[in-house]
């Protein structure tokens, strides 16, 4: 690699939340990464920056881009948002070439720190190799122990680096064979975009847990975690990278498809539909917005409420609230207003801090809710602290009743596939039954959409209990892969408060 440049950490003012992030103090789930790559485009690195900007909601801690100019690789990485790390146009002059890939990251396995910012890069026997990963390898620690024992020296604490070492130490003759050999050894969830001197490799794990789509801008080929990033860079959606598929694109735009894992039944993450993906993305052929709206319809059928207004917790509760209102006939109103100018530098001293934190982001529309019976719609409950504050906010504003409706089933298990969830003992639904949860958040009533209701909303007839169509482990505890690095206690969780 010719050049690696790194960017200093920004002030916290640049580290605002994702636009539909509703909570704080660890009470939201975070998608941990977004990836984007393009091959055959002029100023490929600036196309990647634009694509990553559209994926910013998938990771706000750090960002990196690697480019290749036909001879050498270049890289720029930094802590902060895309718009901050790549605010200076001169950076793109130092990222030349017609192939580039990038990554936005929330602190994931291995923690934060410049050395963990992706794409990771290594000089292998065949030349440079960069890798950008969305997901989590659930046997990375086990593999790493073995590799270190055999002499590998790791540069980062990221699970992703295991793949580089497996490729480097594989005995197969071609890079592609060595890459497939490495993938056969890893468990868990991965969508990957890799660059080599010969071109770009994009692939999804055999179950397709994490998303990856392909598009085109003219003759250049684009890969992205979500279709919204294709829209933003002006690419036409071509298709999803299929679960277990590995696509190789050379510098002439010739694409070859490989399926080294056979044809297992896919298990894409259903939470992408509920919360992680942007509502203007298309996932599995289904509009994410329509899925969320339909969850609200199912919720209204399953858990009606006598109320005057349907109020979303903005922004993530809005589509489900629209669906709930349409099905129930109860008017939809913006009873909570979200500030779009919240940074983390404004620190309140003392006990008022946490309360002020919620009120700075969300404030009750007092004139609307006073004296009204409210159906409050949110996407999920994690620890329950945010729900408690929002319900209190409605009561303080004069709401006569608050009925909480949640557009996902109870989240009572942790995710080990690249989504930051608290350990199981911190999840409200793992600690309490429905009645106790309602008491805890001080709602007059509480209901969650059923797992079958969720499946119906995303276009299935029902959940196939023998062979579920999605990964839904955070709702059911049925993990679709081995979890080698996590012992049974960690998966089962300690459930006392
Ligand atoms: S456990 Fe939940 S959040 Fe994690 S991949 Fe499965 S459905 Fe998605």
Short mmCIF file of N, CA and C in Angstrom, two decimals, residues 305-312 318 320-335 368-369 372-377:
data_model
loop_
_atom_site.label_atom_id
_atom_site.label_comp_id
_atom_site.label_asym_id
_atom_site.label_seq_id
_atom_site.Cartn_x
_atom_site.Cartn_y
_atom_site.Cartn_z
N UNK A 305 -56.74 -0.59 20.86
CA UNK A 305 -56.81 0.21 22.09
C UNK A 305 -57.90 1.27 21.91
N UNK A 306 -58.63 1.56 23.00
CA UNK A 306 -59.57 2.68 22.99
C UNK A 306 -58.77 3.95 23.21
N UNK A 307 -58.64 4.75 22.18
CA UNK A 307 -57.76 5.93 22.31
C UNK A 307 -58.22 7.02 21.37
N UNK A 308 -57.68 8.23 21.60
CA UNK A 308 -58.05 9.38 20.77
C UNK A 308 -57.02 9.66 19.67
N UNK A 309 -55.76 9.32 19.96
CA UNK A 309 -54.69 9.64 19.01
C UNK A 309 -53.68 8.50 18.93
N UNK A 310 -53.13 8.28 17.72
CA UNK A 310 -51.97 7.40 17.54
C UNK A 310 -50.74 8.30 17.39
N UNK A 311 -49.76 8.11 18.28
CA UNK A 311 -48.58 8.98 18.30
C UNK A 311 -47.33 8.12 18.13
N UNK A 312 -46.51 8.40 17.11
CA UNK A 312 -45.26 7.64 16.95
C UNK A 312 -44.16 8.21 17.83
N UNK A 318 -42.63 5.96 13.15
CA UNK A 318 -43.62 6.65 12.30
C UNK A 318 -44.34 5.71 11.32
N UNK A 320 -44.96 2.49 11.35
CA UNK A 320 -45.87 1.57 12.03
C UNK A 320 -47.07 2.33 12.61
N UNK A 321 -46.84 3.54 13.07
CA UNK A 321 -47.95 4.34 13.61
C UNK A 321 -48.94 4.70 12.51
N UNK A 322 -48.42 4.98 11.31
CA UNK A 322 -49.31 5.28 10.18
C UNK A 322 -50.17 4.05 9.88
N UNK A 323 -49.54 2.87 9.90
CA UNK A 323 -50.30 1.64 9.66
C UNK A 323 -51.32 1.38 10.75
N UNK A 324 -50.93 1.60 12.00
CA UNK A 324 -51.85 1.37 13.12
C UNK A 324 -53.06 2.30 13.01
N UNK A 325 -52.78 3.57 12.68
CA UNK A 325 -53.87 4.55 12.56
C UNK A 325 -54.81 4.18 11.42
N UNK A 326 -54.24 3.76 10.30
CA UNK A 326 -55.07 3.41 9.14
C UNK A 326 -55.98 2.24 9.46
N UNK A 327 -55.45 1.23 10.15
CA UNK A 327 -56.24 0.05 10.45
C UNK A 327 -57.27 0.31 11.55
N UNK A 328 -56.89 1.11 12.54
CA UNK A 328 -57.78 1.33 13.70
C UNK A 328 -58.78 2.45 13.48
N UNK A 329 -58.47 3.35 12.55
CA UNK A 329 -59.34 4.51 12.36
C UNK A 329 -59.08 5.61 13.38
N UNK A 330 -58.11 5.43 14.23
CA UNK A 330 -57.74 6.47 15.22
C UNK A 330 -56.78 7.45 14.54
N UNK A 331 -57.02 8.76 14.71
CA UNK A 331 -56.17 9.72 13.99
C UNK A 331 -54.69 9.62 14.36
N UNK A 332 -53.85 9.75 13.34
CA UNK A 332 -52.38 9.80 13.52
C UNK A 332 -52.01 11.26 13.76
N UNK A 333 -51.24 11.52 14.81
CA UNK A 333 -50.79 12.89 15.08
C UNK A 333 -49.36 12.86 15.60
N UNK A 334 -48.63 13.93 15.34
CA UNK A 334 -47.25 14.05 15.84
C UNK A 334 -47.30 14.61 17.26
N UNK A 335 -47.48 13.73 18.20
CA UNK A 335 -47.58 14.13 19.61
C UNK A 335 -46.24 14.27 20.28
N UNK A 368 -51.40 19.24 21.84
CA UNK A 368 -52.10 18.15 21.15
C UNK A 368 -52.51 17.03 22.11
N UNK A 369 -51.61 16.67 23.01
CA UNK A 369 -51.83 15.44 23.78
C UNK A 369 -52.58 15.69 25.10
N UNK A 372 -55.80 13.76 26.29
CA UNK A 372 -56.10 12.72 25.30
C UNK A 372 -55.62 11.34 25.75
N UNK A 373 -56.32 10.32 25.23
CA UNK A 373 -55.86 8.93 25.41
C UNK A 373 -54.96 8.61 24.20
N UNK A 374 -53.72 8.23 24.51
CA UNK A 374 -52.69 8.11 23.46
C UNK A 374 -52.33 6.64 23.24
N UNK A 375 -52.25 6.24 21.95
CA UNK A 375 -51.56 4.99 21.60
C UNK A 375 -50.17 5.39 21.13
N UNK A 376 -49.17 4.99 21.87
CA UNK A 376 -47.79 5.37 21.58
C UNK A 376 -47.13 4.20 20.85
N UNK A 377 -46.55 4.45 19.66
CA UNK A 377 -45.97 3.37 18.85
C UNK A 377 -44.45 3.53 18.78
#
